[in-house]
């Protein structure tokens, strides 16, 4: 096998979470008397953590008080609704199960708040990924390598023989900063043209492709 440790991004890689993120963003904007955003707008805002998601969603020039109010509303609403419309992509659980049966170590690393990562991990990936690292105090978000380093430490492995799997430019940069190769998936929130422009060189068109690549 090429790689003995596989680090997966969550949103857009393992799961289609976009609708719940979009609905939560718009609930938060609406509750704070701000204009709502389209699904496609929110698609372009995700990937860098919820604070930046909300910063992008609120009107340009909004003050810090507005940002914090919308962010707090979002966190409360999303915590209660993060599983309403979200689900793993078809075939991804089967691919992960095969990788685990082959003896690979698997972790999830996401810029989503830890409460959301933990809830989704326990619901769908508890037996497939050993570790699930979300946004937490004192750990820099992706594309900094810190979250990946936490995952490797919790797995008890080094980055030698590790690969990063993701769907965005953030994931490509995270892999580079972590000193590991990256496989970009094409079923997520970004298309191949966008990913290629941001440095992607290896692609998986469907989850089963990962078994051949890895």
mmCIF file with all atom_site columns, C-alpha atoms in Angstrom:
data_model
loop_
_atom_site.group_PDB
_atom_site.id
_atom_site.type_symbol
_atom_site.label_atom_id
_atom_site.label_alt_id
_atom_site.label_comp_id
_atom_site.label_asym_id
_atom_site.label_entity_id
_atom_site.label_seq_id
_atom_site.pdbx_PDB_ins_code
_atom_site.Cartn_x
_atom_site.Cartn_y
_atom_site.Cartn_z
_atom_site.occupancy
_atom_site.B_iso_or_equiv
_atom_site.pdbx_formal_charge
_atom_site.auth_seq_id
_atom_site.auth_comp_id
_atom_site.auth_asym_id
_atom_site.auth_atom_id
_atom_site.pdbx_PDB_model_num
ATOM 1   C CA . UNK A 1 1   ? 0.000   0.000  0.000   1.00 0.00 ? 1   UNK A CA 1
ATOM 2   C CA . UNK A 1 2   ? 1.156   3.545  -0.734  1.00 0.00 ? 2   UNK A CA 1
ATOM 3   C CA . UNK A 1 3   ? -0.153  5.194  2.431   1.00 0.00 ? 3   UNK A CA 1
ATOM 4   C CA . UNK A 1 4   ? -0.739  3.817  5.903   1.00 0.00 ? 4   UNK A CA 1
ATOM 5   C CA . UNK A 1 5   ? -2.416  6.942  7.345   1.00 0.00 ? 5   UNK A CA 1
ATOM 6   C CA . UNK A 1 6   ? -5.262  8.821  5.683   1.00 0.00 ? 6   UNK A CA 1
ATOM 7   C CA . UNK A 1 7   ? -6.479  12.228 6.864   1.00 0.00 ? 7   UNK A CA 1
ATOM 8   C CA . UNK A 1 8   ? -9.918  13.165 5.519   1.00 0.00 ? 8   UNK A CA 1
ATOM 9   C CA . UNK A 1 9   ? -11.535 16.587 5.365   1.00 0.00 ? 9   UNK A CA 1
ATOM 10  C CA . UNK A 1 10  ? -15.225 16.399 6.361   1.00 0.00 ? 10  UNK A CA 1
ATOM 11  C CA . UNK A 1 11  ? -17.478 18.913 4.573   1.00 0.00 ? 11  UNK A CA 1
ATOM 12  C CA . UNK A 1 12  ? -17.521 18.299 0.824   1.00 0.00 ? 12  UNK A CA 1
ATOM 13  C CA . UNK A 1 13  ? -15.234 15.276 1.163   1.00 0.00 ? 13  UNK A CA 1
ATOM 14  C CA . UNK A 1 14  ? -16.959 12.756 3.413   1.00 0.00 ? 14  UNK A CA 1
ATOM 15  C CA . UNK A 1 15  ? -20.328 14.474 3.683   1.00 0.00 ? 15  UNK A CA 1
ATOM 16  C CA . UNK A 1 16  ? -22.607 16.798 1.769   1.00 0.00 ? 16  UNK A CA 1
ATOM 17  C CA . UNK A 1 17  ? -23.311 19.326 4.518   1.00 0.00 ? 17  UNK A CA 1
ATOM 18  C CA . UNK A 1 18  ? -23.955 22.341 2.307   1.00 0.00 ? 18  UNK A CA 1
ATOM 19  C CA . UNK A 1 19  ? -27.733 22.607 2.709   1.00 0.00 ? 19  UNK A CA 1
ATOM 20  C CA . UNK A 1 20  ? -27.587 22.623 6.509   1.00 0.00 ? 20  UNK A CA 1
ATOM 21  C CA . UNK A 1 21  ? -24.796 25.200 6.458   1.00 0.00 ? 21  UNK A CA 1
ATOM 22  C CA . UNK A 1 22  ? -26.795 27.365 4.030   1.00 0.00 ? 22  UNK A CA 1
ATOM 23  C CA . UNK A 1 23  ? -30.011 27.117 6.043   1.00 0.00 ? 23  UNK A CA 1
ATOM 24  C CA . UNK A 1 24  ? -28.141 27.905 9.249   1.00 0.00 ? 24  UNK A CA 1
ATOM 25  C CA . UNK A 1 25  ? -26.405 30.919 7.701   1.00 0.00 ? 25  UNK A CA 1
ATOM 26  C CA . UNK A 1 26  ? -29.717 32.286 6.430   1.00 0.00 ? 26  UNK A CA 1
ATOM 27  C CA . UNK A 1 27  ? -31.501 31.675 9.725   1.00 0.00 ? 27  UNK A CA 1
ATOM 28  C CA . UNK A 1 28  ? -28.720 33.613 11.457  1.00 0.00 ? 28  UNK A CA 1
ATOM 29  C CA . UNK A 1 29  ? -28.849 36.475 8.966   1.00 0.00 ? 29  UNK A CA 1
ATOM 30  C CA . UNK A 1 30  ? -32.646 36.634 9.029   1.00 0.00 ? 30  UNK A CA 1
ATOM 31  C CA . UNK A 1 31  ? -32.764 36.569 12.834  1.00 0.00 ? 31  UNK A CA 1
ATOM 32  C CA . UNK A 1 32  ? -30.403 39.547 12.906  1.00 0.00 ? 32  UNK A CA 1
ATOM 33  C CA . UNK A 1 33  ? -32.368 41.481 10.226  1.00 0.00 ? 33  UNK A CA 1
ATOM 34  C CA . UNK A 1 34  ? -29.726 41.023 7.521   1.00 0.00 ? 34  UNK A CA 1
ATOM 35  C CA . UNK A 1 35  ? -30.182 39.978 3.884   1.00 0.00 ? 35  UNK A CA 1
ATOM 36  C CA . UNK A 1 36  ? -29.961 36.259 3.137   1.00 0.00 ? 36  UNK A CA 1
ATOM 37  C CA . UNK A 1 37  ? -27.529 34.485 0.808   1.00 0.00 ? 37  UNK A CA 1
ATOM 38  C CA . UNK A 1 38  ? -28.019 32.001 -2.029  1.00 0.00 ? 38  UNK A CA 1
ATOM 39  C CA . UNK A 1 39  ? -26.890 28.380 -1.810  1.00 0.00 ? 39  UNK A CA 1
ATOM 40  C CA . UNK A 1 40  ? -24.167 29.032 -4.381  1.00 0.00 ? 40  UNK A CA 1
ATOM 41  C CA . UNK A 1 41  ? -22.882 32.032 -2.439  1.00 0.00 ? 41  UNK A CA 1
ATOM 42  C CA . UNK A 1 42  ? -22.602 29.977 0.738   1.00 0.00 ? 42  UNK A CA 1
ATOM 43  C CA . UNK A 1 43  ? -20.836 27.224 -1.221  1.00 0.00 ? 43  UNK A CA 1
ATOM 44  C CA . UNK A 1 44  ? -18.035 29.691 -1.952  1.00 0.00 ? 44  UNK A CA 1
ATOM 45  C CA . UNK A 1 45  ? -17.875 30.898 1.667   1.00 0.00 ? 45  UNK A CA 1
ATOM 46  C CA . UNK A 1 46  ? -17.261 27.565 3.413   1.00 0.00 ? 46  UNK A CA 1
ATOM 47  C CA . UNK A 1 47  ? -13.925 25.928 4.172   1.00 0.00 ? 47  UNK A CA 1
ATOM 48  C CA . UNK A 1 48  ? -12.132 28.348 6.487   1.00 0.00 ? 48  UNK A CA 1
ATOM 49  C CA . UNK A 1 49  ? -14.153 27.892 9.667   1.00 0.00 ? 49  UNK A CA 1
ATOM 50  C CA . UNK A 1 50  ? -17.453 29.347 10.834  1.00 0.00 ? 50  UNK A CA 1
ATOM 51  C CA . UNK A 1 51  ? -16.201 32.796 11.831  1.00 0.00 ? 51  UNK A CA 1
ATOM 52  C CA . UNK A 1 52  ? -14.933 33.490 8.326   1.00 0.00 ? 52  UNK A CA 1
ATOM 53  C CA . UNK A 1 53  ? -18.081 31.901 6.879   1.00 0.00 ? 53  UNK A CA 1
ATOM 54  C CA . UNK A 1 54  ? -20.220 34.412 8.754   1.00 0.00 ? 54  UNK A CA 1
ATOM 55  C CA . UNK A 1 55  ? -17.818 37.269 8.016   1.00 0.00 ? 55  UNK A CA 1
ATOM 56  C CA . UNK A 1 56  ? -18.268 36.549 4.312   1.00 0.00 ? 56  UNK A CA 1
ATOM 57  C CA . UNK A 1 57  ? -22.043 36.190 4.620   1.00 0.00 ? 57  UNK A CA 1
ATOM 58  C CA . UNK A 1 58  ? -22.826 39.439 6.447   1.00 0.00 ? 58  UNK A CA 1
ATOM 59  C CA . UNK A 1 59  ? -22.907 42.708 4.472   1.00 0.00 ? 59  UNK A CA 1
ATOM 60  C CA . UNK A 1 60  ? -19.526 44.231 3.721   1.00 0.00 ? 60  UNK A CA 1
ATOM 61  C CA . UNK A 1 61  ? -18.600 46.871 6.273   1.00 0.00 ? 61  UNK A CA 1
ATOM 62  C CA . UNK A 1 62  ? -20.564 45.283 9.135   1.00 0.00 ? 62  UNK A CA 1
ATOM 63  C CA . UNK A 1 63  ? -19.108 45.941 12.568  1.00 0.00 ? 63  UNK A CA 1
ATOM 64  C CA . UNK A 1 64  ? -17.665 43.418 15.022  1.00 0.00 ? 64  UNK A CA 1
ATOM 65  C CA . UNK A 1 65  ? -20.803 43.472 17.161  1.00 0.00 ? 65  UNK A CA 1
ATOM 66  C CA . UNK A 1 66  ? -22.916 42.398 14.193  1.00 0.00 ? 66  UNK A CA 1
ATOM 67  C CA . UNK A 1 67  ? -20.432 39.662 13.269  1.00 0.00 ? 67  UNK A CA 1
ATOM 68  C CA . UNK A 1 68  ? -20.428 38.274 16.796  1.00 0.00 ? 68  UNK A CA 1
ATOM 69  C CA . UNK A 1 69  ? -24.226 38.364 17.061  1.00 0.00 ? 69  UNK A CA 1
ATOM 70  C CA . UNK A 1 70  ? -24.723 36.493 13.782  1.00 0.00 ? 70  UNK A CA 1
ATOM 71  C CA . UNK A 1 71  ? -21.953 34.038 14.664  1.00 0.00 ? 71  UNK A CA 1
ATOM 72  C CA . UNK A 1 72  ? -23.540 33.228 18.032  1.00 0.00 ? 72  UNK A CA 1
ATOM 73  C CA . UNK A 1 73  ? -26.934 32.695 16.405  1.00 0.00 ? 73  UNK A CA 1
ATOM 74  C CA . UNK A 1 74  ? -25.340 30.455 13.788  1.00 0.00 ? 74  UNK A CA 1
ATOM 75  C CA . UNK A 1 75  ? -23.523 28.285 16.329  1.00 0.00 ? 75  UNK A CA 1
ATOM 76  C CA . UNK A 1 76  ? -26.668 27.762 18.416  1.00 0.00 ? 76  UNK A CA 1
ATOM 77  C CA . UNK A 1 77  ? -28.850 26.965 15.409  1.00 0.00 ? 77  UNK A CA 1
ATOM 78  C CA . UNK A 1 78  ? -26.321 24.789 13.601  1.00 0.00 ? 78  UNK A CA 1
ATOM 79  C CA . UNK A 1 79  ? -25.621 22.722 16.702  1.00 0.00 ? 79  UNK A CA 1
ATOM 80  C CA . UNK A 1 80  ? -29.315 21.792 16.775  1.00 0.00 ? 80  UNK A CA 1
ATOM 81  C CA . UNK A 1 81  ? -29.685 21.289 13.021  1.00 0.00 ? 81  UNK A CA 1
ATOM 82  C CA . UNK A 1 82  ? -26.338 20.040 11.658  1.00 0.00 ? 82  UNK A CA 1
ATOM 83  C CA . UNK A 1 83  ? -27.808 16.616 10.813  1.00 0.00 ? 83  UNK A CA 1
ATOM 84  C CA . UNK A 1 84  ? -31.143 17.704 9.299   1.00 0.00 ? 84  UNK A CA 1
ATOM 85  C CA . UNK A 1 85  ? -30.150 17.409 5.644   1.00 0.00 ? 85  UNK A CA 1
ATOM 86  C CA . UNK A 1 86  ? -26.517 16.244 5.807   1.00 0.00 ? 86  UNK A CA 1
ATOM 87  C CA . UNK A 1 87  ? -25.359 12.753 4.861   1.00 0.00 ? 87  UNK A CA 1
ATOM 88  C CA . UNK A 1 88  ? -22.229 10.930 3.694   1.00 0.00 ? 88  UNK A CA 1
ATOM 89  C CA . UNK A 1 89  ? -21.624 10.825 -0.046  1.00 0.00 ? 89  UNK A CA 1
ATOM 90  C CA . UNK A 1 90  ? -22.637 7.572  -1.712  1.00 0.00 ? 90  UNK A CA 1
ATOM 91  C CA . UNK A 1 91  ? -19.818 5.065  -1.564  1.00 0.00 ? 91  UNK A CA 1
ATOM 92  C CA . UNK A 1 92  ? -17.579 6.925  0.874   1.00 0.00 ? 92  UNK A CA 1
ATOM 93  C CA . UNK A 1 93  ? -18.364 4.701  3.877   1.00 0.00 ? 93  UNK A CA 1
ATOM 94  C CA . UNK A 1 94  ? -17.660 1.579  1.801   1.00 0.00 ? 94  UNK A CA 1
ATOM 95  C CA . UNK A 1 95  ? -14.314 2.989  0.689   1.00 0.00 ? 95  UNK A CA 1
ATOM 96  C CA . UNK A 1 96  ? -13.370 3.926  4.262   1.00 0.00 ? 96  UNK A CA 1
ATOM 97  C CA . UNK A 1 97  ? -14.435 0.505  5.528   1.00 0.00 ? 97  UNK A CA 1
ATOM 98  C CA . UNK A 1 98  ? -12.186 -1.200 2.969   1.00 0.00 ? 98  UNK A CA 1
ATOM 99  C CA . UNK A 1 99  ? -9.263  1.029  3.920   1.00 0.00 ? 99  UNK A CA 1
ATOM 100 C CA . UNK A 1 100 ? -9.752  0.211  7.596   1.00 0.00 ? 100 UNK A CA 1
ATOM 101 C CA . UNK A 1 101 ? -9.915  -3.503 6.795   1.00 0.00 ? 101 UNK A CA 1
ATOM 102 C CA . UNK A 1 102 ? -6.575  -3.101 5.026   1.00 0.00 ? 102 UNK A CA 1
ATOM 103 C CA . UNK A 1 103 ? -5.107  -1.798 8.271   1.00 0.00 ? 103 UNK A CA 1
ATOM 104 C CA . UNK A 1 104 ? -4.945  1.893  7.377   1.00 0.00 ? 104 UNK A CA 1
ATOM 105 C CA . UNK A 1 105 ? -5.214  4.510  10.123  1.00 0.00 ? 105 UNK A CA 1
ATOM 106 C CA . UNK A 1 106 ? -7.941  7.086  9.435   1.00 0.00 ? 106 UNK A CA 1
ATOM 107 C CA . UNK A 1 107 ? -8.653  10.501 10.949  1.00 0.00 ? 107 UNK A CA 1
ATOM 108 C CA . UNK A 1 108 ? -11.007 13.372 10.141  1.00 0.00 ? 108 UNK A CA 1
ATOM 109 C CA . UNK A 1 109 ? -9.755  16.963 10.276  1.00 0.00 ? 109 UNK A CA 1
ATOM 110 C CA . UNK A 1 110 ? -12.247 19.799 9.776   1.00 0.00 ? 110 UNK A CA 1
ATOM 111 C CA . UNK A 1 111 ? -12.452 23.554 10.318  1.00 0.00 ? 111 UNK A CA 1
ATOM 112 C CA . UNK A 1 112 ? -16.013 23.002 11.553  1.00 0.00 ? 112 UNK A CA 1
ATOM 113 C CA . UNK A 1 113 ? -16.453 23.611 15.325  1.00 0.00 ? 113 UNK A CA 1
ATOM 114 C CA . UNK A 1 114 ? -15.573 20.560 17.401  1.00 0.00 ? 114 UNK A CA 1
ATOM 115 C CA . UNK A 1 115 ? -19.194 20.058 18.522  1.00 0.00 ? 115 UNK A CA 1
ATOM 116 C CA . UNK A 1 116 ? -20.313 19.618 14.910  1.00 0.00 ? 116 UNK A CA 1
ATOM 117 C CA . UNK A 1 117 ? -17.391 17.377 13.977  1.00 0.00 ? 117 UNK A CA 1
ATOM 118 C CA . UNK A 1 118 ? -17.979 15.172 17.015  1.00 0.00 ? 118 UNK A CA 1
ATOM 119 C CA . UNK A 1 119 ? -21.712 14.870 16.351  1.00 0.00 ? 119 UNK A CA 1
ATOM 120 C CA . UNK A 1 120 ? -21.296 13.953 12.681  1.00 0.00 ? 120 UNK A CA 1
ATOM 121 C CA . UNK A 1 121 ? -18.406 11.590 13.445  1.00 0.00 ? 121 UNK A CA 1
ATOM 122 C CA . UNK A 1 122 ? -20.400 9.725  16.080  1.00 0.00 ? 122 UNK A CA 1
ATOM 123 C CA . UNK A 1 123 ? -23.466 9.525  13.834  1.00 0.00 ? 123 UNK A CA 1
ATOM 124 C CA . UNK A 1 124 ? -21.803 8.239  10.642  1.00 0.00 ? 124 UNK A CA 1
ATOM 125 C CA . UNK A 1 125 ? -18.087 7.510  11.004  1.00 0.00 ? 125 UNK A CA 1
ATOM 126 C CA . UNK A 1 126 ? -17.579 6.185  14.526  1.00 0.00 ? 126 UNK A CA 1
ATOM 127 C CA . UNK A 1 127 ? -16.309 2.811  13.297  1.00 0.00 ? 127 UNK A CA 1
ATOM 128 C CA . UNK A 1 128 ? -14.518 4.182  10.234  1.00 0.00 ? 128 UNK A CA 1
ATOM 129 C CA . UNK A 1 129 ? -12.367 7.034  11.544  1.00 0.00 ? 129 UNK A CA 1
ATOM 130 C CA . UNK A 1 130 ? -10.475 6.707  14.818  1.00 0.00 ? 130 UNK A CA 1
ATOM 131 C CA . UNK A 1 131 ? -9.991  10.442 15.404  1.00 0.00 ? 131 UNK A CA 1
ATOM 132 C CA . UNK A 1 132 ? -12.105 13.500 14.532  1.00 0.00 ? 132 UNK A CA 1
ATOM 133 C CA . UNK A 1 133 ? -10.457 16.886 15.025  1.00 0.00 ? 133 UNK A CA 1
ATOM 134 C CA . UNK A 1 134 ? -12.500 20.080 14.740  1.00 0.00 ? 134 UNK A CA 1
ATOM 135 C CA . UNK A 1 135 ? -11.882 23.731 15.521  1.00 0.00 ? 135 UNK A CA 1
ATOM 136 C CA . UNK A 1 136 ? -10.671 24.027 19.095  1.00 0.00 ? 136 UNK A CA 1
ATOM 137 C CA . UNK A 1 137 ? -9.070  26.566 21.406  1.00 0.00 ? 137 UNK A CA 1
ATOM 138 C CA . UNK A 1 138 ? -5.349  27.136 20.902  1.00 0.00 ? 138 UNK A CA 1
ATOM 139 C CA . UNK A 1 139 ? -5.086  25.196 17.625  1.00 0.00 ? 139 UNK A CA 1
ATOM 140 C CA . UNK A 1 140 ? -4.776  27.119 14.371  1.00 0.00 ? 140 UNK A CA 1
ATOM 141 C CA . UNK A 1 141 ? -7.317  26.239 11.710  1.00 0.00 ? 141 UNK A CA 1
ATOM 142 C CA . UNK A 1 142 ? -6.466  24.771 8.331   1.00 0.00 ? 142 UNK A CA 1
ATOM 143 C CA . UNK A 1 143 ? -4.579  25.551 6.130   1.00 0.00 ? 143 UNK A CA 1
ATOM 144 C CA . UNK A 1 144 ? -2.125  25.754 9.038   1.00 0.00 ? 144 UNK A CA 1
ATOM 145 C CA . UNK A 1 145 ? -0.761  22.262 9.761   1.00 0.00 ? 145 UNK A CA 1
ATOM 146 C CA . UNK A 1 146 ? -1.703  22.323 13.456  1.00 0.00 ? 146 UNK A CA 1
ATOM 147 C CA . UNK A 1 147 ? -4.967  20.351 13.241  1.00 0.00 ? 147 UNK A CA 1
ATOM 148 C CA . UNK A 1 148 ? -3.338  17.658 11.113  1.00 0.00 ? 148 UNK A CA 1
ATOM 149 C CA . UNK A 1 149 ? -0.489  17.463 13.634  1.00 0.00 ? 149 UNK A CA 1
ATOM 150 C CA . UNK A 1 150 ? -3.042  17.011 16.443  1.00 0.00 ? 150 UNK A CA 1
ATOM 151 C CA . UNK A 1 151 ? -4.682  14.167 14.511  1.00 0.00 ? 151 UNK A CA 1
ATOM 152 C CA . UNK A 1 152 ? -1.347  12.441 13.852  1.00 0.00 ? 152 UNK A CA 1
ATOM 153 C CA . UNK A 1 153 ? -0.397  12.785 17.512  1.00 0.00 ? 153 UNK A CA 1
ATOM 154 C CA . UNK A 1 154 ? -3.729  11.355 18.668  1.00 0.00 ? 154 UNK A CA 1
ATOM 155 C CA . UNK A 1 155 ? -3.318  8.455  16.228  1.00 0.00 ? 155 UNK A CA 1
ATOM 156 C CA . UNK A 1 156 ? 0.214   7.931  17.500  1.00 0.00 ? 156 UNK A CA 1
ATOM 157 C CA . UNK A 1 157 ? 1.778   8.039  14.021  1.00 0.00 ? 157 UNK A CA 1
ATOM 158 C CA . UNK A 1 158 ? 4.161   10.275 12.068  1.00 0.00 ? 158 UNK A CA 1
ATOM 159 C CA . UNK A 1 159 ? 3.413   12.057 8.798   1.00 0.00 ? 159 UNK A CA 1
ATOM 160 C CA . UNK A 1 160 ? 5.568   9.517  6.948   1.00 0.00 ? 160 UNK A CA 1
ATOM 161 C CA . UNK A 1 161 ? 3.190   7.436  4.867   1.00 0.00 ? 161 UNK A CA 1
ATOM 162 C CA . UNK A 1 162 ? 0.311   9.875  5.454   1.00 0.00 ? 162 UNK A CA 1
ATOM 163 C CA . UNK A 1 163 ? -1.902  11.444 2.772   1.00 0.00 ? 163 UNK A CA 1
ATOM 164 C CA . UNK A 1 164 ? -4.511  14.215 2.945   1.00 0.00 ? 164 UNK A CA 1
ATOM 165 C CA . UNK A 1 165 ? -7.884  13.931 1.166   1.00 0.00 ? 165 UNK A CA 1
ATOM 166 C CA . UNK A 1 166 ? -10.018 17.036 0.581   1.00 0.00 ? 166 UNK A CA 1
ATOM 167 C CA . UNK A 1 167 ? -12.237 18.967 -1.808  1.00 0.00 ? 167 UNK A CA 1
ATOM 168 C CA . UNK A 1 168 ? -10.941 22.541 -1.649  1.00 0.00 ? 168 UNK A CA 1
ATOM 169 C CA . UNK A 1 169 ? -8.017  24.915 -2.025  1.00 0.00 ? 169 UNK A CA 1
ATOM 170 C CA . UNK A 1 170 ? -7.850  25.040 1.790   1.00 0.00 ? 170 UNK A CA 1
ATOM 171 C CA . UNK A 1 171 ? -7.209  21.295 1.786   1.00 0.00 ? 171 UNK A CA 1
ATOM 172 C CA . UNK A 1 172 ? -4.521  21.537 -0.891  1.00 0.00 ? 172 UNK A CA 1
ATOM 173 C CA . UNK A 1 173 ? -2.724  24.209 1.142   1.00 0.00 ? 173 UNK A CA 1
ATOM 174 C CA . UNK A 1 174 ? -3.178  22.205 4.346   1.00 0.00 ? 174 UNK A CA 1
ATOM 175 C CA . UNK A 1 175 ? -1.465  19.222 2.738   1.00 0.00 ? 175 UNK A CA 1
ATOM 176 C CA . UNK A 1 176 ? 1.403   21.391 1.503   1.00 0.00 ? 176 UNK A CA 1
ATOM 177 C CA . UNK A 1 177 ? 1.844   23.015 4.908   1.00 0.00 ? 177 UNK A CA 1
ATOM 178 C CA . UNK A 1 178 ? 1.712   19.603 6.583   1.00 0.00 ? 178 UNK A CA 1
ATOM 179 C CA . UNK A 1 179 ? 4.347   18.175 4.254   1.00 0.00 ? 179 UNK A CA 1
ATOM 180 C CA . UNK A 1 180 ? 2.156   15.456 2.804   1.00 0.00 ? 180 UNK A CA 1
ATOM 181 C CA . UNK A 1 181 ? 0.621   14.612 -0.585  1.00 0.00 ? 181 UNK A CA 1
ATOM 182 C CA . UNK A 1 182 ? -2.970  15.568 -1.374  1.00 0.00 ? 182 UNK A CA 1
ATOM 183 C CA . UNK A 1 183 ? -5.759  13.849 -3.267  1.00 0.00 ? 183 UNK A CA 1
ATOM 184 C CA . UNK A 1 184 ? -8.525  16.223 -4.354  1.00 0.00 ? 184 UNK A CA 1
ATOM 185 C CA . UNK A 1 185 ? -12.044 14.805 -4.662  1.00 0.00 ? 185 UNK A CA 1
ATOM 186 C CA . UNK A 1 186 ? -14.367 15.982 -7.414  1.00 0.00 ? 186 UNK A CA 1
ATOM 187 C CA . UNK A 1 187 ? -17.726 15.295 -5.757  1.00 0.00 ? 187 UNK A CA 1
ATOM 188 C CA . UNK A 1 188 ? -17.408 18.141 -3.235  1.00 0.00 ? 188 UNK A CA 1
ATOM 189 C CA . UNK A 1 189 ? -17.850 21.907 -3.092  1.00 0.00 ? 189 UNK A CA 1
ATOM 190 C CA . UNK A 1 190 ? -15.219 22.867 -5.725  1.00 0.00 ? 190 UNK A CA 1
ATOM 191 C CA . UNK A 1 191 ? -14.831 21.760 -9.357  1.00 0.00 ? 191 UNK A CA 1
ATOM 192 C CA . UNK A 1 192 ? -11.755 20.378 -11.106 1.00 0.00 ? 192 UNK A CA 1
ATOM 193 C CA . UNK A 1 193 ? -10.909 23.624 -12.883 1.00 0.00 ? 193 UNK A CA 1
ATOM 194 C CA . UNK A 1 194 ? -10.886 25.543 -9.593  1.00 0.00 ? 194 UNK A CA 1
ATOM 195 C CA . UNK A 1 195 ? -8.818  22.862 -7.858  1.00 0.00 ? 195 UNK A CA 1
ATOM 196 C CA . UNK A 1 196 ? -6.293  22.677 -10.703 1.00 0.00 ? 196 UNK A CA 1
ATOM 197 C CA . UNK A 1 197 ? -5.825  26.454 -10.585 1.00 0.00 ? 197 UNK A CA 1
ATOM 198 C CA . UNK A 1 198 ? -5.049  26.096 -6.868  1.00 0.00 ? 198 UNK A CA 1
ATOM 199 C CA . UNK A 1 199 ? -2.399  23.441 -7.335  1.00 0.00 ? 199 UNK A CA 1
ATOM 200 C CA . UNK A 1 200 ? -4.257  20.120 -7.303  1.00 0.00 ? 200 UNK A CA 1
ATOM 201 C CA . UNK A 1 201 ? -2.451  17.360 -9.181  1.00 0.00 ? 201 UNK A CA 1
ATOM 202 C CA . UNK A 1 202 ? -4.191  14.148 -8.139  1.00 0.00 ? 202 UNK A CA 1
ATOM 203 C CA . UNK A 1 203 ? -7.950  13.606 -8.369  1.00 0.00 ? 203 UNK A CA 1
ATOM 204 C CA . UNK A 1 204 ? -10.616 11.110 -7.367  1.00 0.00 ? 204 UNK A CA 1
ATOM 205 C CA . UNK A 1 205 ? -13.828 11.290 -9.375  1.00 0.00 ? 205 UNK A CA 1
ATOM 206 C CA . UNK A 1 206 ? -15.730 8.897  -7.109  1.00 0.00 ? 206 UNK A CA 1
ATOM 207 C CA . UNK A 1 207 ? -15.069 7.400  -3.666  1.00 0.00 ? 207 UNK A CA 1
ATOM 208 C CA . UNK A 1 208 ? -14.094 3.998  -5.038  1.00 0.00 ? 208 UNK A CA 1
ATOM 209 C CA . UNK A 1 209 ? -11.234 5.682  -6.945  1.00 0.00 ? 209 UNK A CA 1
ATOM 210 C CA . UNK A 1 210 ? -9.551  6.285  -3.601  1.00 0.00 ? 210 UNK A CA 1
ATOM 211 C CA . UNK A 1 211 ? -8.906  2.550  -3.233  1.00 0.00 ? 211 UNK A CA 1
ATOM 212 C CA . UNK A 1 212 ? -6.794  2.547  -6.399  1.00 0.00 ? 212 UNK A CA 1
ATOM 213 C CA . UNK A 1 213 ? -5.016  5.811  -5.618  1.00 0.00 ? 213 UNK A CA 1
ATOM 214 C CA . UNK A 1 214 ? -4.175  5.000  -1.995  1.00 0.00 ? 214 UNK A CA 1
#
